[in-house]
PDB file of C-alpha atoms in Angstrom:
ATOM      1  CA  ASP K 642       3.150  62.366 -15.471  1.00  0.00           C
ATOM      2  CA  SER K 643       2.400  58.662 -14.941  1.00  0.00           C
ATOM      3  CA  GLY K 644       6.115  57.618 -14.589  1.00  0.00           C
ATOM      4  CA  VAL K 645       5.755  55.541 -17.892  1.00  0.00           C
ATOM      5  CA  THR K 646       7.959  56.714 -20.765  1.00  0.00           C
ATOM      6  CA  GLN K 647       7.646  55.828 -24.427  1.00  0.00           C
ATOM      7  CA  THR K 648       9.790  56.648 -27.300  1.00  0.00           C
ATOM      8  CA  PRO K 649       9.764  57.870 -29.917  1.00  0.00           C
ATOM      9  CA  LYS K 650       6.870  60.384 -29.554  1.00  0.00           C
ATOM     10  CA  HIS K 651       6.248  60.367 -33.301  1.00  0.00           C
ATOM     11  CA  LEU K 652       7.383  58.050 -36.254  1.00  0.00           C
ATOM     12  CA  ILE K 653       6.794  58.433 -39.798  1.00  0.00           C
ATOM     13  CA  THR K 654       7.620  55.477 -42.070  1.00  0.00           C
ATOM     14  CA  ALA K 655       6.444  53.932 -45.261  1.00  0.00           C
ATOM     15  CA  THR K 656       4.530  50.756 -45.994  1.00  0.00           C
ATOM     16  CA  GLY K 657       6.510  47.549 -45.895  1.00  0.00           C
ATOM     17  CA  GLN K 658       8.886  48.971 -43.259  1.00  0.00           C
ATOM     18  CA  ARG K 659       9.622  47.711 -39.771  1.00  0.00           C
ATOM     19  CA  VAL K 660       9.558  49.850 -36.584  1.00  0.00           C
ATOM     20  CA  THR K 661      10.344  49.342 -32.993  1.00  0.00           C
ATOM     21  CA  LEU K 662       8.483  51.243 -30.180  1.00  0.00           C
ATOM     22  CA  ARG K 663      10.061  51.311 -26.698  1.00  0.00           C
ATOM     23  CA  CYS K 664       8.395  51.642 -23.338  1.00  0.00           C
ATOM     24  CA  SER K 665       9.912  52.017 -19.890  1.00  0.00           C
ATOM     25  CA  PRO K 666       7.492  51.112 -17.155  1.00  0.00           C
ATOM     26  CA  ARG K 667       7.126  52.799 -13.712  1.00  0.00           C
ATOM     27  CA  SER K 668       9.948  51.966 -11.292  1.00  0.00           C
ATOM     28  CA  GLY K 669       8.918  48.542  -9.570  1.00  0.00           C
ATOM     29  CA  ASP K 670       6.021  47.648 -11.975  1.00  0.00           C
ATOM     30  CA  LEU K 671       6.429  44.082 -13.414  1.00  0.00           C
ATOM     31  CA  SER K 672       3.615  44.170 -15.837  1.00  0.00           C
ATOM     32  CA  VAL K 673       3.605  45.948 -19.165  1.00  0.00           C
ATOM     33  CA  TYR K 674       0.634  46.191 -21.531  1.00  0.00           C
ATOM     34  CA  TRP K 675       0.598  47.432 -25.118  1.00  0.00           C
ATOM     35  CA  TYR K 676      -2.532  49.070 -26.595  1.00  0.00           C
ATOM     36  CA  GLN K 677      -3.336  50.474 -30.168  1.00  0.00           C
ATOM     37  CA  GLN K 678      -5.786  53.306 -30.606  1.00  0.00           C
ATOM     38  CA  SER K 679      -6.813  54.141 -33.956  1.00  0.00           C
ATOM     39  CA  LEU K 680      -9.713  56.369 -35.292  1.00  0.00           C
ATOM     40  CA  ASP K 681     -11.948  53.520 -36.129  1.00  0.00           C
ATOM     41  CA  GLN K 682     -11.169  50.839 -33.645  1.00  0.00           C
ATOM     42  CA  GLY K 683     -10.763  52.684 -30.413  1.00  0.00           C
ATOM     43  CA  LEU K 684      -8.335  51.542 -27.779  1.00  0.00           C
ATOM     44  CA  GLN K 685      -7.448  47.979 -28.292  1.00  0.00           C
ATOM     45  CA  PHE K 686      -5.364  45.754 -26.027  1.00  0.00           C
ATOM     46  CA  LEU K 687      -2.692  43.978 -27.968  1.00  0.00           C
ATOM     47  CA  ILE K 688      -0.425  41.919 -25.316  1.00  0.00           C
ATOM     48  CA  GLN K 689       0.932  41.906 -21.793  1.00  0.00           C
ATOM     49  CA  TYR K 690       4.253  40.845 -20.319  1.00  0.00           C
ATOM     50  CA  TYR K 691       4.950  40.143 -16.797  1.00  0.00           C
ATOM     51  CA  ASN K 692       8.547  40.087 -15.658  1.00  0.00           C
ATOM     52  CA  GLY K 693       9.936  38.973 -19.103  1.00  0.00           C
ATOM     53  CA  GLU K 694       7.092  36.455 -19.881  1.00  0.00           C
ATOM     54  CA  GLU K 695       4.075  36.913 -22.079  1.00  0.00           C
ATOM     55  CA  ARG K 696       0.995  36.834 -19.872  1.00  0.00           C
ATOM     56  CA  ALA K 697      -1.946  37.719 -22.051  1.00  0.00           C
ATOM     57  CA  LYS K 698      -2.686  38.143 -25.751  1.00  0.00           C
ATOM     58  CA  GLY K 699      -5.207  40.426 -27.285  1.00  0.00           C
ATOM     59  CA  ASN K 700      -6.021  41.615 -30.828  1.00  0.00           C
ATOM     60  CA  ILE K 701      -2.242  41.565 -31.891  1.00  0.00           C
ATOM     61  CA  LEU K 702      -1.527  40.798 -35.469  1.00  0.00           C
ATOM     62  CA  GLU K 703       0.949  38.166 -36.449  1.00  0.00           C
ATOM     63  CA  ARG K 704       3.033  40.928 -38.067  1.00  0.00           C
ATOM     64  CA  PHE K 705       3.471  42.515 -34.502  1.00  0.00           C
ATOM     65  CA  SER K 706       5.570  41.090 -31.685  1.00  0.00           C
ATOM     66  CA  ALA K 707       6.709  42.261 -28.363  1.00  0.00           C
ATOM     67  CA  GLN K 708       9.225  41.431 -25.775  1.00  0.00           C
ATOM     68  CA  GLN K 709      10.157  42.531 -22.223  1.00  0.00           C
ATOM     69  CA  PHE K 710      13.767  42.640 -21.157  1.00  0.00           C
ATOM     70  CA  PRO K 711      15.470  41.911 -17.899  1.00  0.00           C
ATOM     71  CA  ASP K 712      15.460  45.587 -16.892  1.00  0.00           C
ATOM     72  CA  LEU K 713      11.630  45.380 -17.493  1.00  0.00           C
ATOM     73  CA  HIS K 714      11.661  47.726 -20.313  1.00  0.00           C
ATOM     74  CA  SER K 715       9.531  46.385 -23.328  1.00  0.00           C
ATOM     75  CA  GLU K 716       9.516  46.771 -27.186  1.00  0.00           C
ATOM     76  CA  LEU K 717       6.788  46.377 -29.635  1.00  0.00           C
ATOM     77  CA  ASN K 718       7.980  45.448 -32.955  1.00  0.00           C
ATOM     78  CA  LEU K 719       5.753  46.086 -35.977  1.00  0.00           C
ATOM     79  CA  SER K 720       6.665  44.728 -39.330  1.00  0.00           C
ATOM     80  CA  SER K 721       5.417  44.722 -42.947  1.00  0.00           C
ATOM     81  CA  LEU K 722       3.688  47.998 -42.074  1.00  0.00           C
ATOM     82  CA  GLU K 723       0.433  48.873 -43.795  1.00  0.00           C
ATOM     83  CA  LEU K 724      -1.469  52.079 -44.008  1.00  0.00           C
ATOM     84  CA  GLY K 725      -4.022  50.868 -41.608  1.00  0.00           C
ATOM     85  CA  ASP K 726      -1.330  50.473 -38.988  1.00  0.00           C
ATOM     86  CA  SER K 727      -1.103  54.184 -38.457  1.00  0.00           C
ATOM     87  CA  ALA K 728      -2.364  54.768 -34.982  1.00  0.00           C
ATOM     88  CA  LEU K 729      -1.540  55.737 -31.306  1.00  0.00           C
ATOM     89  CA  TYR K 730       0.415  52.915 -29.540  1.00  0.00           C
ATOM     90  CA  PHE K 731       0.299  53.119 -25.745  1.00  0.00           C
ATOM     91  CA  CYS K 732       2.120  51.078 -23.125  1.00  0.00           C
ATOM     92  CA  ALA K 733       0.893  50.883 -19.605  1.00  0.00           C
ATOM     93  CA  SER K 734       2.530  49.293 -16.539  1.00  0.00           C
ATOM     94  CA  SER K 735       0.933  48.128 -13.222  1.00  0.00           C
ATOM     95  CA  GLU K 736       1.796  46.631 -10.114  1.00  0.00           C
ATOM     96  CA  TYR K 737      -1.600  45.636  -8.899  1.00  0.00           C
ATOM     97  CA  ASN K 738      -4.853  46.947  -9.989  1.00  0.00           C
ATOM     98  CA  GLU K 739      -4.304  50.169 -11.689  1.00  0.00           C
ATOM     99  CA  GLN K 740      -2.619  50.515 -15.139  1.00  0.00           C
ATOM    100  CA  PHE K 741      -0.703  53.640 -15.640  1.00  0.00           C
ATOM    101  CA  PHE K 742      -0.304  54.660 -19.266  1.00  0.00           C
ATOM    102  CA  GLY K 743       2.537  56.382 -20.940  1.00  0.00           C
ATOM    103  CA  PRO K 744       2.248  59.298 -23.354  1.00  0.00           C
ATOM    104  CA  GLY K 745       2.086  57.115 -26.465  1.00  0.00           C
ATOM    105  CA  THR K 746       3.964  56.818 -29.784  1.00  0.00           C
ATOM    106  CA  ARG K 747       2.086  58.181 -32.902  1.00  0.00           C
ATOM    107  CA  LEU K 748       2.976  56.019 -35.852  1.00  0.00           C
ATOM    108  CA  THR K 749       2.144  57.254 -39.350  1.00  0.00           C
ATOM    109  CA  VAL K 750       2.589  54.989 -42.122  1.00  0.00           C
ATOM    110  CA  LEU K 751       2.631  56.533 -45.603  1.00  0.00           C
TER     111      LEU K 751
ATOM    112  CA  ASP Z1033     -16.457  43.081 -27.693  1.00  0.00           C
ATOM    113  CA  ALA Z1034     -16.749  45.814 -24.946  1.00  0.00           C
ATOM    114  CA  LYS Z1035     -19.040  44.792 -22.046  1.00  0.00           C
ATOM    115  CA  THR Z1036     -20.163  48.252 -21.336  1.00  0.00           C
ATOM    116  CA  THR Z1037     -22.601  50.973 -22.871  1.00  0.00           C
ATOM    117  CA  GLN Z1038     -22.359  54.579 -22.360  1.00  0.00           C
ATOM    118  CA  PRO Z1039     -23.731  57.682 -23.788  1.00  0.00           C
ATOM    119  CA  PRO Z1040     -21.576  59.173 -26.521  1.00  0.00           C
ATOM    120  CA  SER Z1041     -21.670  62.682 -25.062  1.00  0.00           C
ATOM    121  CA  MET Z1042     -22.633  64.599 -22.176  1.00  0.00           C
ATOM    122  CA  ASP Z1043     -22.168  68.262 -20.934  1.00  0.00           C
ATOM    123  CA  CYS Z1044     -22.273  69.797 -17.625  1.00  0.00           C
ATOM    124  CA  ALA Z1045     -21.574  73.364 -16.238  1.00  0.00           C
ATOM    125  CA  GLU Z1046     -18.398  74.140 -14.400  1.00  0.00           C
ATOM    126  CA  GLY Z1047     -18.703  73.675 -10.589  1.00  0.00           C
ATOM    127  CA  ARG Z1048     -21.546  71.484 -10.966  1.00  0.00           C
ATOM    128  CA  ALA Z1049     -21.455  67.613 -10.452  1.00  0.00           C
ATOM    129  CA  ALA Z1050     -21.045  65.565 -13.569  1.00  0.00           C
ATOM    130  CA  ASN Z1051     -22.866  62.264 -13.364  1.00  0.00           C
ATOM    131  CA  LEU Z1052     -21.694  59.762 -16.047  1.00  0.00           C
ATOM    132  CA  PRO Z1053     -23.781  56.601 -16.405  1.00  0.00           C
ATOM    133  CA  CYS Z1054     -22.656  53.287 -17.517  1.00  0.00           C
ATOM    134  CA  ASN Z1055     -24.429  49.855 -18.275  1.00  0.00           C
ATOM    135  CA  HIS Z1056     -22.724  46.581 -17.795  1.00  0.00           C
ATOM    136  CA  SER Z1057     -25.612  44.082 -17.706  1.00  0.00           C
ATOM    137  CA  THR Z1058     -23.527  41.047 -18.547  1.00  0.00           C
ATOM    138  CA  ILE Z1059     -20.934  41.592 -15.891  1.00  0.00           C
ATOM    139  CA  SER Z1060     -19.808  38.453 -13.974  1.00  0.00           C
ATOM    140  CA  GLY Z1061     -19.534  38.243 -10.353  1.00  0.00           C
ATOM    141  CA  ASN Z1062     -15.797  38.735 -10.032  1.00  0.00           C
ATOM    142  CA  GLU Z1063     -15.328  41.358 -12.723  1.00  0.00           C
ATOM    143  CA  TYR Z1064     -14.298  44.773 -11.618  1.00  0.00           C
ATOM    144  CA  VAL Z1065     -15.596  48.178 -13.056  1.00  0.00           C
ATOM    145  CA  TYR Z1066     -12.962  50.695 -13.829  1.00  0.00           C
ATOM    146  CA  TRP Z1067     -13.026  54.146 -15.119  1.00  0.00           C
ATOM    147  CA  TYR Z1068     -10.344  55.953 -17.051  1.00  0.00           C
ATOM    148  CA  ARG Z1069     -10.393  59.198 -18.800  1.00  0.00           C
ATOM    149  CA  GLN Z1070      -8.486  60.431 -21.830  1.00  0.00           C
ATOM    150  CA  ILE Z1071      -7.645  64.106 -22.440  1.00  0.00           C
ATOM    151  CA  HIS Z1072      -7.129  64.672 -26.219  1.00  0.00           C
ATOM    152  CA  SER Z1073      -4.640  62.109 -27.293  1.00  0.00           C
ATOM    153  CA  GLN Z1074      -2.898  61.692 -24.148  1.00  0.00           C
ATOM    154  CA  GLY Z1075      -2.551  58.324 -22.273  1.00  0.00           C
ATOM    155  CA  PRO Z1076      -5.658  57.235 -20.476  1.00  0.00           C
ATOM    156  CA  GLN Z1077      -5.657  58.312 -16.812  1.00  0.00           C
ATOM    157  CA  TYR Z1078      -6.969  55.965 -14.117  1.00  0.00           C
ATOM    158  CA  ILE Z1079      -9.920  57.355 -12.045  1.00  0.00           C
ATOM    159  CA  ILE Z1080     -11.306  54.626  -9.744  1.00  0.00           C
ATOM    160  CA  HIS Z1081     -12.517  51.154  -9.680  1.00  0.00           C
ATOM    161  CA  GLY Z1082     -14.828  48.969  -7.721  1.00  0.00           C
ATOM    162  CA  LEU Z1083     -16.328  45.382  -7.394  1.00  0.00           C
ATOM    163  CA  LYS Z1084     -19.732  45.823  -5.306  1.00  0.00           C
ATOM    164  CA  ASN Z1085     -19.311  48.674  -2.891  1.00  0.00           C
ATOM    165  CA  ASN Z1086     -19.370  52.308  -3.646  1.00  0.00           C
ATOM    166  CA  GLU Z1087     -15.956  53.765  -3.812  1.00  0.00           C
ATOM    167  CA  THR Z1088     -14.658  57.309  -3.450  1.00  0.00           C
ATOM    168  CA  ASN Z1089     -11.148  58.905  -3.820  1.00  0.00           C
ATOM    169  CA  GLU Z1090      -9.751  62.349  -4.374  1.00  0.00           C
ATOM    170  CA  MET Z1091     -10.958  62.344  -8.140  1.00  0.00           C
ATOM    171  CA  ALA Z1092     -14.479  61.002  -8.155  1.00  0.00           C
ATOM    172  CA  SER Z1093     -17.027  58.568  -6.650  1.00  0.00           C
ATOM    173  CA  LEU Z1094     -18.114  55.384  -7.990  1.00  0.00           C
ATOM    174  CA  ILE Z1095     -21.770  54.210  -7.418  1.00  0.00           C
ATOM    175  CA  ILE Z1096     -22.516  50.619  -8.258  1.00  0.00           C
ATOM    176  CA  THR Z1097     -26.141  49.407  -8.388  1.00  0.00           C
ATOM    177  CA  GLU Z1098     -26.879  46.387  -6.181  1.00  0.00           C
ATOM    178  CA  ASP Z1099     -27.383  43.906  -9.072  1.00  0.00           C
ATOM    179  CA  ARG Z1100     -24.154  45.398 -10.490  1.00  0.00           C
ATOM    180  CA  LYS Z1101     -25.654  45.813 -13.869  1.00  0.00           C
ATOM    181  CA  SER Z1102     -24.918  49.645 -13.977  1.00  0.00           C
ATOM    182  CA  SER Z1103     -22.637  52.309 -12.451  1.00  0.00           C
ATOM    183  CA  THR Z1104     -22.462  56.042 -12.171  1.00  0.00           C
ATOM    184  CA  LEU Z1105     -19.115  58.035 -12.040  1.00  0.00           C
ATOM    185  CA  ILE Z1106     -19.503  61.227 -10.200  1.00  0.00           C
ATOM    186  CA  LEU Z1107     -17.196  64.125 -10.555  1.00  0.00           C
ATOM    187  CA  PRO Z1108     -18.448  66.346  -7.652  1.00  0.00           C
ATOM    188  CA  HIS Z1109     -17.325  69.672  -8.822  1.00  0.00           C
ATOM    189  CA  ALA Z1110     -16.486  69.795 -12.564  1.00  0.00           C
ATOM    190  CA  THR Z1111     -13.856  71.999 -13.866  1.00  0.00           C
ATOM    191  CA  LEU Z1112     -12.925  72.848 -17.513  1.00  0.00           C
ATOM    192  CA  ARG Z1113      -9.950  70.498 -17.127  1.00  0.00           C
ATOM    193  CA  ASP Z1114     -12.380  67.695 -16.559  1.00  0.00           C
ATOM    194  CA  THR Z1115     -13.370  67.885 -20.385  1.00  0.00           C
ATOM    195  CA  ALA Z1116     -12.296  64.540 -21.726  1.00  0.00           C
ATOM    196  CA  VAL Z1117     -13.427  61.072 -22.957  1.00  0.00           C
ATOM    197  CA  TYR Z1118     -14.447  58.950 -19.957  1.00  0.00           C
ATOM    198  CA  TYR Z1119     -14.271  55.315 -20.369  1.00  0.00           C
ATOM    199  CA  CYS Z1120     -16.299  52.591 -18.369  1.00  0.00           C
ATOM    200  CA  ILE Z1121     -14.391  49.417 -18.422  1.00  0.00           C
ATOM    201  CA  VAL Z1122     -15.076  45.873 -17.126  1.00  0.00           C
ATOM    202  CA  ARG Z1123     -11.915  44.145 -16.194  1.00  0.00           C
ATOM    203  CA  VAL Z1124     -12.072  40.713 -17.750  1.00  0.00           C
ATOM    204  CA  ALA Z1125      -9.991  37.725 -16.357  1.00  0.00           C
ATOM    205  CA  MET Z1126      -7.724  35.987 -18.742  1.00  0.00           C
ATOM    206  CA  ASP Z1127      -6.057  32.749 -17.354  1.00  0.00           C
ATOM    207  CA  SER Z1128      -3.502  34.303 -14.787  1.00  0.00           C
ATOM    208  CA  SER Z1129      -4.086  37.853 -15.727  1.00  0.00           C
ATOM    209  CA  TYR Z1130      -6.623  40.154 -16.917  1.00  0.00           C
ATOM    210  CA  LYS Z1131      -7.509  42.758 -19.669  1.00  0.00           C
ATOM    211  CA  LEU Z1132      -9.126  46.039 -19.898  1.00  0.00           C
ATOM    212  CA  ILE Z1133     -11.626  46.188 -22.785  1.00  0.00           C
ATOM    213  CA  PHE Z1134     -12.234  49.853 -23.754  1.00  0.00           C
ATOM    214  CA  GLY Z1135     -15.425  50.781 -25.341  1.00  0.00           C
ATOM    215  CA  SER Z1136     -16.162  54.088 -27.129  1.00  0.00           C
ATOM    216  CA  GLY Z1137     -16.548  56.116 -23.986  1.00  0.00           C
ATOM    217  CA  THR Z1138     -18.456  59.448 -23.095  1.00  0.00           C
ATOM    218  CA  ARG Z1139     -17.141  62.526 -24.257  1.00  0.00           C
ATOM    219  CA  LEU Z1140     -17.729  65.059 -21.628  1.00  0.00           C
ATOM    220  CA  LEU Z1141     -17.692  68.746 -22.003  1.00  0.00           C
ATOM    221  CA  VAL Z1142     -17.576  71.133 -19.106  1.00  0.00           C
ATOM    222  CA  ARG Z1143     -18.972  74.389 -20.086  1.00  0.00           C
ATOM    223  CA  PRO Z1144     -17.796  77.584 -18.446  1.00  0.00           C
TER     224      PRO Z1144
END
């Protein structure tokens, strides 16, 4: 158990819909990272927040957005969903060098 | 744009050492080498990281060549629970932060 929690574990929705994935970092960790893992792309870094502010951006689509709240939990919002957005979405948190990953949210877009 | 190259798969016998190689010939002087593993579809698990010197912890040892163009992760006594995909990663600096760029990894199968 990494100490990072993600909800929900599974999410099934239809194309065109919008969903929100939630992540609670380890106690004391200020940084939260979001990753997408699909079968054909592997693990892709999406975005990082540090203490409420966006710190780094990766391959995140414009349809996707994230935020980190004052209590340090983070949400990843995915809108206008397409079939290709079906994937595992992981968040990770860190204090210094190690990133601790949560169990992931499996998103299925039908 | 992964900066590492790993064999797609390897196997080893339970109880023996597993040596997983990684090439990172374009690594920059201040970029760290990280190793993570992923068991089934669980979240990746941190194993070890290093810059220049060899490193050892309770899970594994990391041997980095002097020119830093390659490294080897050593699991000294592999068990069946070590069967996983192992990712060798170069940590890339980005402005005031960094990102981990995962490649395809090595699928390690530990045989009974």
